[in-house]
Coordinates of C-alpha atoms in Angstrom, one line a residue:
M1 CA 0.1 0.0 0.0
S2 CA 1.6 3.3 -1.5
Y3 CA -0.3 5.6 1.3
L4 CA 1.5 6.8 4.4
V5 CA -0.7 8.0 7.1
L6 CA 0.0 11.3 8.6
A7 CA 1.6 9.8 11.8
R8 CA 4.2 8.0 9.5
K9 CA 4.7 10.5 6.9
Y10 CA 5.5 13.4 9.4
R11 CA 7.4 11.3 12.1
P12 CA 10.4 13.2 13.4
S13 CA 13.8 12.5 11.9
T14 CA 15.9 14.5 14.2
F15 CA 15.7 15.7 17.7
S16 CA 14.9 19.1 16.0
D17 CA 11.8 17.9 14.6
V18 CA 10.3 16.4 18.2
V19 CA 7.2 18.3 19.2
G20 CA 7.1 19.4 22.9
Q21 CA 9.8 17.2 24.4
E22 CA 12.8 19.8 24.6
H23 CA 13.9 18.9 27.8
I24 CA 14.6 15.3 26.6
T25 CA 16.0 16.1 23.0
R26 CA 18.5 18.6 24.6
T27 CA 19.5 16.5 27.1
L28 CA 20.4 13.7 24.7
A29 CA 22.0 16.1 22.3
G30 CA 24.4 17.5 24.9
A31 CA 25.3 13.8 26.1
L32 CA 26.1 13.0 22.1
E33 CA 28.3 16.1 22.0
T34 CA 30.3 15.4 25.3
D35 CA 30.7 12.1 24.8
R36 CA 28.6 11.3 28.3
L37 CA 26.1 8.6 27.0
A38 CA 24.8 6.0 29.2
H39 CA 24.2 2.4 28.0
A40 CA 20.6 2.0 29.0
F41 CA 17.5 4.3 29.1
C42 CA 14.2 4.2 30.2
F43 CA 11.8 6.5 28.3
T44 CA 8.4 6.8 30.2
G45 CA 5.3 8.9 29.5
P46 CA 1.8 8.7 27.8
R47 CA 0.8 7.2 24.3
G48 CA 1.8 8.9 21.2
V49 CA 4.3 11.7 22.6
G50 CA 7.5 10.5 21.1
K51 CA 9.2 7.7 23.1
T52 CA 9.7 5.5 20.1
S53 CA 10.5 8.2 17.8
V54 CA 13.4 9.4 20.0
A55 CA 14.5 6.0 20.4
R56 CA 15.0 5.6 16.7
I57 CA 16.4 8.8 16.5
L58 CA 19.0 8.2 19.0
A59 CA 19.8 5.0 17.6
K60 CA 20.5 7.0 14.3
A61 CA 22.5 9.7 16.0
L62 CA 24.9 6.6 17.2
N63 CA 25.2 4.7 14.1
C64 CA 25.2 7.6 11.7
E65 CA 28.4 7.7 9.6
N66 CA 29.1 11.2 10.8
G67 CA 28.2 10.1 14.2
P68 CA 27.9 10.1 16.9
T69 CA 26.5 13.0 16.4
K70 CA 23.2 15.0 17.6
D71 CA 22.1 15.5 14.0
P72 CA 21.7 12.4 11.9
C73 CA 22.1 13.0 8.5
G74 CA 19.3 10.7 7.5
K75 CA 21.0 9.8 3.8
C76 CA 23.5 7.4 4.9
V77 CA 23.2 3.7 4.7
H78 CA 22.5 3.4 8.4
C79 CA 19.9 6.1 8.9
L80 CA 17.9 4.8 5.9
E81 CA 17.7 1.3 7.2
I82 CA 16.6 2.6 10.6
D83 CA 14.0 4.6 9.1
Q84 CA 12.8 1.8 7.1
G85 CA 12.9 -0.8 10.1
R86 CA 15.3 -3.3 8.6
A87 CA 18.3 -2.1 10.0
V88 CA 20.2 -5.6 11.2
D89 CA 21.9 -4.1 14.2
V90 CA 18.8 -2.2 15.7
Q91 CA 16.1 -4.3 17.1
E92 CA 12.7 -3.1 18.0
I93 CA 11.2 -5.8 20.3
D94 CA 7.5 -5.6 21.4
A95 CA 7.6 -6.9 25.2
A96 CA 4.1 -7.7 25.3
S97 CA 4.6 -10.2 22.9
N98 CA 8.0 -11.4 23.9
S99 CA 7.3 -11.4 27.8
R100 CA 8.8 -14.9 28.8
V101 CA 12.1 -15.6 30.2
E102 CA 13.0 -17.6 27.4
D103 CA 12.8 -14.5 25.3
V104 CA 15.2 -12.6 27.4
R105 CA 17.8 -15.3 27.5
E106 CA 17.7 -15.3 23.8
L107 CA 18.4 -11.7 23.8
R108 CA 21.3 -11.8 26.3
E109 CA 22.7 -14.3 23.8
V110 CA 22.5 -12.4 20.6
I111 CA 23.7 -9.1 22.4
R112 CA 27.0 -10.5 23.0
Y113 CA 28.0 -10.6 19.5
R114 CA 29.6 -7.4 18.0
P115 CA 27.4 -5.5 15.5
Q116 CA 27.5 -6.7 11.9
S117 CA 27.9 -3.4 10.2
A118 CA 26.8 -0.7 12.6
R119 CA 28.8 1.2 15.4
F120 CA 26.3 0.2 18.4
K121 CA 24.0 -2.8 18.7
V122 CA 20.8 -0.9 19.8
T123 CA 18.0 -2.8 21.7
I124 CA 14.5 -0.9 21.8
L125 CA 12.2 -2.7 24.3
D126 CA 8.9 -1.2 23.7
E127 CA 6.3 -1.7 26.3
V128 CA 8.9 -3.2 28.8
H129 CA 6.2 -3.3 31.8
M130 CA 4.8 -6.4 30.2
L131 CA 7.9 -8.6 30.9
S132 CA 7.3 -11.3 33.3
K133 CA 9.0 -11.3 36.6
A134 CA 11.7 -13.9 35.6
A135 CA 12.3 -12.0 32.4
F136 CA 13.1 -8.9 34.6
N137 CA 15.4 -11.1 36.7
A138 CA 17.1 -12.4 33.7
L139 CA 17.8 -9.2 32.2
L140 CA 19.3 -7.6 35.5
K141 CA 23.0 -8.6 35.1
T142 CA 23.1 -7.7 31.1
L143 CA 21.5 -4.3 31.9
E144 CA 23.8 -3.4 34.4
E145 CA 27.0 -4.9 32.6
P146 CA 26.4 -5.1 29.0
P147 CA 28.8 -5.2 26.2
E148 CA 30.7 -2.2 25.3
H149 CA 28.9 -2.3 22.1
A150 CA 25.4 -2.5 23.4
V151 CA 22.8 0.1 24.2
F152 CA 19.4 -0.8 25.8
I153 CA 16.4 1.4 25.6
L154 CA 13.3 0.8 27.2
A155 CA 10.0 2.3 26.5
T156 CA 6.9 2.0 28.8
T157 CA 3.7 3.8 29.7
D158 CA 3.4 2.2 32.7
V159 CA 6.9 2.8 34.5
H160 CA 5.4 2.1 38.0
K161 CA 5.1 -1.5 37.1
V162 CA 8.7 -1.8 36.0
P163 CA 11.1 -3.1 39.0
L164 CA 13.2 -0.6 41.0
T165 CA 16.1 -2.7 40.4
I166 CA 15.6 -2.0 36.4
L167 CA 15.1 1.5 36.8
S168 CA 18.1 1.9 39.0
R169 CA 20.2 0.9 36.2
C170 CA 18.9 3.1 33.8
Q171 CA 18.7 6.8 33.0
R172 CA 14.9 7.9 33.1
Y173 CA 13.4 10.2 30.8
D174 CA 10.0 11.3 31.4
F175 CA 7.8 12.2 28.3
R176 CA 5.1 15.1 28.6
R177 CA 1.7 15.3 27.5
L178 CA 1.4 18.1 25.0
S179 CA -0.9 21.0 25.4
P180 CA -3.8 21.8 22.9
A181 CA -1.7 24.9 21.6
V182 CA 1.1 22.8 20.9
L183 CA -0.7 20.0 19.2
A184 CA -3.1 22.5 17.1
G185 CA 0.0 24.4 15.8
N186 CA 1.8 21.2 14.7
M187 CA -1.5 20.2 13.0
A188 CA -1.8 23.6 11.2
S189 CA 1.7 23.2 9.7
I190 CA 0.6 19.9 8.5
V191 CA -2.5 21.2 7.1
E192 CA -0.5 23.8 5.4
A193 CA 1.9 21.1 4.0
E194 CA -1.0 19.1 2.6
G195 CA -2.2 22.1 0.9
C196 CA -5.4 22.4 2.9
V197 CA -7.4 25.2 4.7
M198 CA -9.1 24.4 8.3
Q199 CA -10.2 26.8 10.8
P200 CA -8.6 27.3 13.9
E201 CA -11.7 26.5 15.9
S202 CA -11.4 23.0 14.2
L203 CA -8.0 22.5 15.2
N204 CA -8.3 23.2 18.7
L205 CA -11.2 20.7 18.9
M206 CA -9.1 18.0 17.4
A207 CA -6.3 19.1 19.6
R208 CA -8.6 18.7 22.8
E209 CA -9.8 15.3 21.7
A210 CA -6.2 14.0 21.2
D211 CA -5.5 14.7 25.0
G212 CA -1.9 15.4 24.7
S213 CA -0.8 12.8 22.1
V214 CA 0.9 13.7 18.9
R215 CA -0.1 10.3 17.3
D216 CA -3.9 10.5 18.4
S217 CA -3.8 14.5 16.8
L218 CA -2.4 13.0 13.7
S219 CA -4.9 10.3 13.2
I220 CA -7.8 12.6 13.9
L221 CA -6.7 14.9 11.1
D222 CA -6.1 11.9 8.9
Q223 CA -9.7 11.0 9.3
V224 CA -11.0 14.4 8.4
L225 CA -8.5 14.9 5.3
S226 CA -9.5 11.6 4.0
V227 CA -12.8 13.4 2.6
G228 CA -10.3 14.7 -0.4
K229 CA -11.6 18.4 0.1
K230 CA -9.1 21.5 0.0
E231 CA -11.4 23.5 2.8
Y232 CA -13.4 22.3 5.6
S233 CA -15.8 24.3 7.6
H234 CA -16.0 23.9 11.5
Q235 CA -19.3 22.1 11.3
E236 CA -17.9 19.8 8.5
V237 CA -15.4 18.8 10.8
V238 CA -17.6 18.0 14.1
E239 CA -20.2 15.9 11.7
L240 CA -16.9 14.0 10.2
L241 CA -15.8 13.0 13.7
G242 CA -18.9 12.4 15.4
L243 CA -18.2 14.8 18.1
V244 CA -20.8 17.1 20.1
D245 CA -20.3 20.7 18.8
K246 CA -19.2 22.8 21.7
A247 CA -21.9 25.4 21.1
L248 CA -24.4 22.9 22.3
V249 CA -22.5 22.5 25.4
H250 CA -22.5 26.1 26.1
E251 CA -26.2 26.5 25.3
T252 CA -26.9 23.6 27.6
A253 CA -24.9 24.6 30.5
Q254 CA -26.5 28.5 30.2
A255 CA -29.9 26.5 30.1
V256 CA -29.2 24.7 33.2
L257 CA -28.1 28.1 35.1
A258 CA -31.0 29.8 33.9
G259 CA -33.4 27.1 35.3
D260 CA -35.1 26.4 31.4
A261 CA -36.1 23.2 31.6
S262 CA -37.8 23.0 28.3
K263 CA -34.7 24.4 26.2
V264 CA -32.6 21.8 28.6
L265 CA -34.5 18.9 26.9
D266 CA -34.7 20.6 23.4
L267 CA -30.9 20.6 23.3
V268 CA -30.5 16.9 24.6
G269 CA -32.7 16.4 21.6
Q270 CA -30.7 17.8 19.0
V271 CA -27.4 15.9 20.3
Y272 CA -29.5 12.8 20.7
G273 CA -31.0 13.6 17.0
A274 CA -27.7 14.5 15.4
G275 CA -26.1 11.0 16.6
G276 CA -23.7 12.7 18.9
E277 CA -22.3 10.3 21.6
M278 CA -24.1 11.2 25.0
Q279 CA -21.1 10.2 27.0
S280 CA -18.9 12.8 25.1
F281 CA -21.8 15.3 25.7
Y282 CA -22.0 14.5 29.5
A283 CA -18.1 14.6 29.7
G284 CA -18.5 18.1 27.7
L285 CA -21.0 19.4 30.3
Q286 CA -18.6 18.4 33.1
E287 CA -15.4 20.1 31.7
H288 CA -17.5 23.2 30.8
F289 CA -18.6 23.3 34.5
R290 CA -15.0 22.8 35.6
N291 CA -13.8 25.6 33.1
L292 CA -16.4 27.9 34.7
A293 CA -15.4 27.4 38.1
A294 CA -11.7 27.6 37.2
A295 CA -11.9 30.6 35.0
R296 CA -13.9 32.8 37.8
D297 CA -10.8 33.2 39.7
V298 CA -7.8 33.3 37.6
A299 CA -6.2 36.7 36.4
E300 CA -6.3 37.7 33.0
G301 CA -3.5 36.2 30.3
T302 CA -3.3 32.7 32.4
E303 CA -3.0 29.8 30.7
L304 CA -5.8 27.6 31.6
F305 CA -6.8 24.0 30.2
G306 CA -5.3 25.0 26.5
L307 CA -8.1 27.7 26.2
T308 CA -7.5 30.7 24.1
Q309 CA -7.7 33.9 25.7
D310 CA -11.0 34.9 24.2
E311 CA -12.4 31.5 25.5
L312 CA -11.2 32.1 28.8
A313 CA -12.8 35.8 28.9
D314 CA -16.1 34.2 28.0
L315 CA -15.9 32.0 30.5
K316 CA -15.1 34.5 33.2
K317 CA -18.0 36.8 32.3
E318 CA -20.4 33.7 32.3
A319 CA -18.7 32.6 35.6
M320 CA -19.1 36.1 37.2
A321 CA -22.9 35.9 37.0
T322 CA -23.2 32.8 39.2
S323 CA -21.7 32.2 42.7
P324 CA -18.6 29.5 42.9
E325 CA -20.8 27.4 45.2
T326 CA -23.6 26.9 42.8
L327 CA -21.0 26.1 40.1
H328 CA -19.4 23.4 42.5
E329 CA -23.0 22.1 43.2
V330 CA -23.8 21.5 39.6
F331 CA -20.4 20.0 39.1
D332 CA -21.1 17.6 42.1
V333 CA -24.2 16.6 41.0
L334 CA -23.0 15.7 37.6
A335 CA -19.7 13.6 39.3
R336 CA -22.4 11.7 41.4
S337 CA -24.6 11.0 38.5
E338 CA -21.8 9.7 36.1
D339 CA -21.7 6.2 37.3
L340 CA -25.7 5.7 36.9
F341 CA -25.2 7.3 33.5
R342 CA -22.3 4.9 32.2
R343 CA -24.3 1.9 33.4
A344 CA -27.7 3.0 32.1
A345 CA -29.4 1.3 29.4
Q346 CA -30.9 4.5 28.2
P347 CA -28.0 6.8 28.9
R348 CA -30.3 9.5 27.5
L349 CA -32.9 9.5 30.1
V350 CA -30.4 9.4 33.0
M351 CA -29.0 12.6 31.1
E352 CA -32.3 14.4 31.0
M353 CA -33.4 13.7 34.5
T354 CA -29.7 14.9 35.9
L355 CA -30.2 18.1 33.9
L356 CA -34.0 18.7 35.2
K357 CA -32.9 18.2 38.7
L358 CA -30.0 20.5 38.0
T359 CA -32.6 23.3 36.7
Q360 CA -34.3 22.9 40.5
V361 CA -31.3 23.7 42.3
K362 CA -31.5 27.1 44.1
P363 CA -28.7 29.5 44.0
V364 CA -26.3 28.6 46.5
L365 CA -24.7 31.5 48.9
G366 CA -21.3 31.7 49.9
L367 CA -20.5 32.4 53.8
D368 CA -19.7 36.0 52.9
Q369 CA -22.6 36.7 51.0
I370 CA -24.9 35.3 53.8
V371 CA -23.3 37.8 56.6
N372 CA -23.4 40.4 53.9
R373 CA -27.2 39.9 53.6
L374 CA -27.9 39.5 57.0
S375 CA -25.7 42.8 58.0
A376 CA -27.9 44.6 55.2
I377 CA -31.4 43.4 56.9
A378 CA -30.4 43.9 60.3
G379 CA -29.6 47.7 59.1
G380 CA -32.8 48.2 57.6
Q381 CA -31.2 48.4 54.4
Q382 CA -32.1 45.9 50.9
P383 CA -30.0 43.1 50.8
P384 CA -27.7 42.7 47.6
P385 CA -29.2 40.8 44.7
L386 CA -28.4 37.0 44.6
P387 CA -25.3 36.5 42.0
G388 CA -26.9 35.7 38.3
S389 CA -30.4 37.1 39.2
D390 CA -32.7 40.1 40.5
F391 CA -33.9 38.0 43.1
G392 CA -34.3 40.0 46.4
P393 CA -36.9 41.3 48.9
S394 CA -38.5 43.5 46.5
S395 CA -39.1 40.5 44.0
V396 CA -40.3 38.1 46.4
Q397 CA -43.9 39.5 46.3
G398 CA -44.1 40.1 42.7
A399 CA -42.4 36.8 41.7
S400 CA -44.2 34.9 38.7
G401 CA -44.0 31.6 38.4
G402 CA -41.7 30.2 35.9
S403 CA -39.7 27.0 35.1
G404 CA -37.4 27.6 38.3
G405 CA -33.8 27.2 38.4
F406 CA -30.9 29.4 39.6
S407 CA -32.4 32.9 38.8
G408 CA -34.4 32.7 41.3
H409 CA -37.6 33.3 39.7
R410 CA -40.1 31.4 41.9
A411 CA -43.3 32.3 43.0
A412 CA -43.6 32.7 46.9
P413 CA -46.1 33.4 49.4
D414 CA -46.4 37.0 50.7
L415 CA -45.5 36.4 54.2
K416 CA -45.4 39.2 56.5
M417 CA -44.5 39.4 60.2
N418 CA -46.1 42.3 62.1
S419 CA -43.3 43.7 64.3
G420 CA -45.3 45.7 66.4
F421 CA -48.0 45.2 69.0
S422 CA -51.6 45.2 68.1
P423 CA -55.1 44.6 69.5
E424 CA -55.5 42.1 66.7
N425 CA -52.4 39.9 67.2
Q426 CA -52.4 39.8 71.3
G427 CA -53.4 36.1 71.9
E428 CA -54.3 34.6 75.5
G429 CA -50.7 33.4 75.8
G430 CA -49.1 36.6 74.4
F431 CA -47.9 38.3 71.5
T432 CA -47.9 36.2 68.5
P433 CA -47.2 37.6 64.8
S434 CA -50.3 37.3 62.5
Y435 CA -50.4 35.4 59.2
Q436 CA -51.3 37.1 56.0
G437 CA -51.0 34.9 53.0
G438 CA -52.2 37.3 50.2
G439 CA -55.8 36.4 50.2
K440 CA -55.9 32.5 50.6
S441 CA -56.9 30.7 53.3
A442 CA -54.7 30.1 56.6
P443 CA -52.8 27.0 56.5
D444 CA -53.5 24.1 58.8
G445 CA -53.2 24.9 62.4
L446 CA -53.6 28.9 61.9
T447 CA -56.4 31.3 62.3
E448 CA -56.7 34.5 60.1
K449 CA -55.4 36.3 63.2
G450 CA -52.8 33.9 64.2
P451 CA -52.3 30.4 65.5
L452 CA -54.4 28.6 67.8
P453 CA -54.6 29.2 71.3
S454 CA -51.6 27.4 73.2
Y455 CA -51.1 27.2 77.0
R456 CA -48.8 29.2 79.0
G457 CA -49.2 29.2 82.6
P458 CA -50.4 32.5 84.3
G459 CA -47.8 35.2 84.2
V460 CA -45.0 32.8 82.7
K461 CA -42.9 34.5 80.0
E462 CA -41.7 32.8 76.9
P463 CA -38.6 30.7 77.6
E464 CA -35.4 32.4 76.1
E465 CA -33.7 29.3 75.3
K466 CA -36.9 27.2 74.3
Q467 CA -38.9 29.4 71.9
G468 CA -41.1 28.3 69.3
F469 CA -42.9 25.6 71.9
T470 CA -45.9 26.4 73.6
P471 CA -47.7 23.8 75.4
S472 CA -51.4 23.3 74.0
Y473 CA -52.9 23.2 77.7
Q474 CA -54.8 26.3 78.5
G475 CA -54.7 27.3 82.3
P476 CA -57.0 29.5 84.2
K477 CA -56.5 33.1 83.6
P478 CA -54.9 35.0 86.5
Q479 CA -57.4 37.4 88.4
A480 CA -56.2 40.6 88.9
A481 CA -55.2 40.8 92.9
P482 CA -56.2 43.8 95.1
E483 CA -53.4 45.9 96.0
T484 CA -52.4 45.6 99.6
P485 CA -50.1 47.3 101.7
A486 CA -46.3 46.5 101.6
R487 CA -45.1 43.9 104.4
E488 CA -41.8 43.1 105.6
P489 CA -40.2 40.5 103.5
Q490 CA -40.5 36.9 104.9
E491 CA -39.3 33.4 104.6
K492 CA -41.1 31.7 101.9
A493 CA -42.4 28.2 102.5
P494 CA -41.7 25.3 100.5
P495 CA -44.3 25.0 97.4
K496 CA -47.0 22.6 97.8
P497 CA -47.1 19.7 95.3
G498 CA -49.2 20.5 92.2
A499 CA -48.9 24.2 93.3
N500 CA -47.6 27.0 90.8
P501 CA -45.7 29.4 92.8
R502 CA -46.2 32.2 90.2
G503 CA -49.9 32.0 90.6
G504 CA -51.8 29.1 89.6
A505 CA -52.4 25.4 90.1
L506 CA -50.4 22.6 87.8
P507 CA -52.5 21.0 85.5
P508 CA -53.4 17.1 86.4
P509 CA -50.5 14.9 86.5
E510 CA -51.6 13.1 83.3
K511 CA -51.8 16.6 81.5
V512 CA -48.3 17.6 83.1
L513 CA -46.7 14.4 81.4
E514 CA -48.3 14.9 77.9
E515 CA -47.0 18.2 77.6
L516 CA -43.6 17.0 79.2
S517 CA -43.4 14.3 76.4
R518 CA -44.0 17.0 73.6
Y519 CA -41.6 19.2 75.1
A520 CA -38.7 16.7 75.6
G521 CA -39.2 15.4 71.9
R522 CA -37.5 18.6 70.9
S523 CA -34.1 17.8 72.6
E524 CA -34.7 14.2 74.0
P525 CA -36.6 12.4 71.4
S526 CA -35.6 8.9 73.0
L527 CA -36.7 9.9 76.5
A528 CA -39.8 11.3 75.0
S529 CA -40.9 8.1 73.3
Y530 CA -41.1 6.5 76.6
L531 CA -42.5 9.2 78.7
S532 CA -45.5 9.0 76.0
R533 CA -46.3 5.6 77.3
S534 CA -45.5 6.1 81.0
R535 CA -47.8 7.0 84.0
A536 CA -47.5 9.9 86.3
V537 CA -49.1 10.6 89.9
V538 CA -48.2 13.0 92.6
E539 CA -46.9 11.4 95.8
G540 CA -46.0 14.2 98.5
D541 CA -43.8 16.8 97.0
K542 CA -42.7 14.9 93.9
L543 CA -43.9 14.0 90.5
V544 CA -43.6 10.0 90.3
I545 CA -43.2 8.9 86.6
T546 CA -43.4 5.3 85.9
L547 CA -41.8 4.1 82.9
P548 CA -42.9 1.2 80.7
S549 CA -42.0 -2.3 81.9
S550 CA -39.0 -3.1 79.1
P551 CA -35.2 -3.3 79.9
L552 CA -34.8 -0.4 77.4
A553 CA -37.2 1.8 79.2
A554 CA -36.0 1.0 82.6
S555 CA -32.4 2.0 81.3
C556 CA -33.9 5.9 81.3
A557 CA -34.8 5.8 84.8
T558 CA -31.4 7.8 85.8
E559 CA -30.9 10.8 88.2
E560 CA -29.6 12.5 85.2
N561 CA -32.6 12.0 83.4
Q562 CA -34.6 13.2 86.6
A563 CA -32.6 16.4 86.5
K564 CA -33.2 17.1 82.8
L565 CA -37.0 16.4 83.5
E566 CA -37.1 18.8 86.4
E567 CA -35.6 21.3 84.4
M568 CA -37.9 20.9 81.4
L569 CA -41.2 21.3 84.0
A570 CA -39.1 24.5 85.5
E571 CA -39.2 25.9 81.8
L572 CA -42.7 24.7 81.0
F573 CA -44.6 26.1 84.0
G574 CA -42.1 28.2 85.8
S575 CA -41.9 26.0 89.2
P576 CA -39.7 24.0 90.5
V577 CA -40.9 20.2 90.8
S578 CA -38.9 17.4 91.9
V579 CA -39.3 14.2 89.3
L580 CA -38.6 10.5 90.3
L581 CA -38.5 8.3 87.4
K582 CA -39.5 4.7 88.3
A583 CA -38.9 1.4 86.0
G584 CA -41.9 -0.4 85.4
E585 CA -42.2 -3.8 87.1
A586 CA -42.7 -6.7 84.6
P587 CA -45.3 -9.1 85.7
Q588 CA -44.4 -13.0 86.4
Q589 CA -44.6 -14.7 82.7
S590 CA -45.2 -18.1 81.2
P591 CA -42.5 -18.9 78.7
E592 CA -45.0 -18.4 75.8
E593 CA -45.6 -14.8 77.4
Q594 CA -41.9 -14.5 77.6
G595 CA -41.3 -15.0 74.1
A596 CA -44.1 -12.7 73.0
S597 CA -42.6 -10.2 75.3
Q598 CA -39.0 -10.9 73.9
M599 CA -40.7 -10.3 70.1
E600 CA -42.2 -7.0 71.6
L601 CA -39.1 -5.7 73.0
L602 CA -37.3 -6.5 69.4
N603 CA -40.0 -4.6 67.6
E604 CA -39.5 -1.9 70.2
L605 CA -35.7 -1.7 69.5
A606 CA -36.0 -2.0 65.8
N607 CA -38.4 0.8 65.7
H608 CA -36.6 3.0 68.3
S609 CA -36.2 6.7 67.2
A610 CA -32.4 6.6 67.5
V611 CA -32.0 3.6 65.3
Q612 CA -34.5 4.6 62.7
E613 CA -32.6 7.8 62.5
A614 CA -29.1 5.9 62.3
L615 CA -30.9 3.7 59.2
E616 CA -31.9 7.1 57.6
V617 CA -28.7 9.1 57.8
F618 CA -26.2 5.9 56.9
E619 CA -28.7 4.5 54.3
A620 CA -28.2 1.3 56.2
Q621 CA -30.2 -1.7 57.2
V622 CA -30.9 -3.9 60.5
V623 CA -28.8 -6.8 60.4
S624 CA -29.1 -8.0 64.1
L625 CA -30.9 -6.9 67.1
N626 CA -29.2 -7.0 70.9
P627 CA -32.2 -6.6 73.5
E628 CA -29.5 -6.8 76.3
R629 CA -30.1 -4.2 78.8
P630 CA -27.8 -1.2 78.3
S631 CA -25.5 0.0 81.0
K632 CA -26.4 2.9 83.0

């Protein structure tokens, strides 16, 4: 076949032709000039960056009739034979298919003999990490002390798989991935040499697809030039390679940030209808949001991900309209859904649902923005608008319903809090803000004038640390006491059981227990679950609470819990009440009853609030139950 692909046709033949690996070619050229060349080298790096090409150039430099020289002529017999791959004294061995110890032993025998016509016998072991352990061991001694006419060049893409004993006997050279700008420039020179015209936008797209590999970039370019035209538009290049147009990725990202669900679905449909690869489109979205998050904070003129300065400026302008926290949240959602997307039988459905979910994400504010908004509100000023939107206090009442999203245009009920006292909102238990729902009926539990009446003991103020909780029991209203002349202070007598020193009797014990159970549910849900099934009586000056007859409930009958309940009662009713917690006594049971009781205990343990909360938080399941009584 007479046609040579571009990767072979434009393969570098001298050190100066190698693209993007100047740190290596400069070192090797200097070693050749000063006659300080080692006998073993290890070239490592990604695929298609020039490892084997540099190895061949080094072999030519050593065996050129004008050498050793850093600039092989490329015209002598040895240079031509090496270029054509038929040099007897230059062996290029694929270690992946010659990985046995017998292959290395054969190589050791051959390497002892002097070269037939060349100056050096050069052995290039490609993909050397594929050798077996025994083969590596067989190579050690020869690699450490080879004949004076032998030079070894090891090439690998996975240097971490090569034993350290091998690496310590070689000079290691790390080949780099090439930036998209370098690859695009190299392809531009080849396109010009081929007499074709292609837009820089297309070259940049192909360079990014090559992922730093020169060989991959030339293979992609070769595929486009195979059409046989002299001039190519960007749209033609996108269609020929089956790629997703970058403009579609940008439009989709903007629709996501704007919360435009219908446009998002339309764009995904366009990609699917054009035969674009959905996985490539998904990766493009991830890359775009990564670029937005990074471009937001970089200085002007910075090199970033191979982007041009115009592209970087556009990204920065787009990113400044959105908070960095929002961009990070979007990227996190895409990253979490990636595994599901890859495994899905219908990736399009997963992508559509993921993007629809993103259109419903609310703007994420940073801590500094939250502090600024709170400071503005506290100072009676209008807080600054959310990033990328006009969402502010003035737009809450007039916001119209939309598709939702980051722009903040969501309909919100007109909730107003009266900050002053008025007779209309003065309830029995004190001041409560009234509900104004924009003409709509009040929610459940609210009247048009405010919340339903709630119990607060006579003369008792709202607890400062527990605001927001009001007992439902309504005690008798205090009667205005007649004025009496001042008396000398006297020592107060201890309060009688069931009395409220602030001016009223406590509710019945069962009512007290009911209120106490509700109140304890805010801070002690486990204890509250047992209080709701307990009994309460007044004995002397104490409120005696008998817990259910179970080991778990009995473990709550501690002095620490008694102190907590006394503190809660004081906050609820404004009076000190002594509490005694008692464990319920279980009656004598038959074996059948004990078995039923054990099952009841297991059910109680499985349905315990702490267990249920742990299952929800850790997304776990119950494996076994241990009904032993916990230590107090």
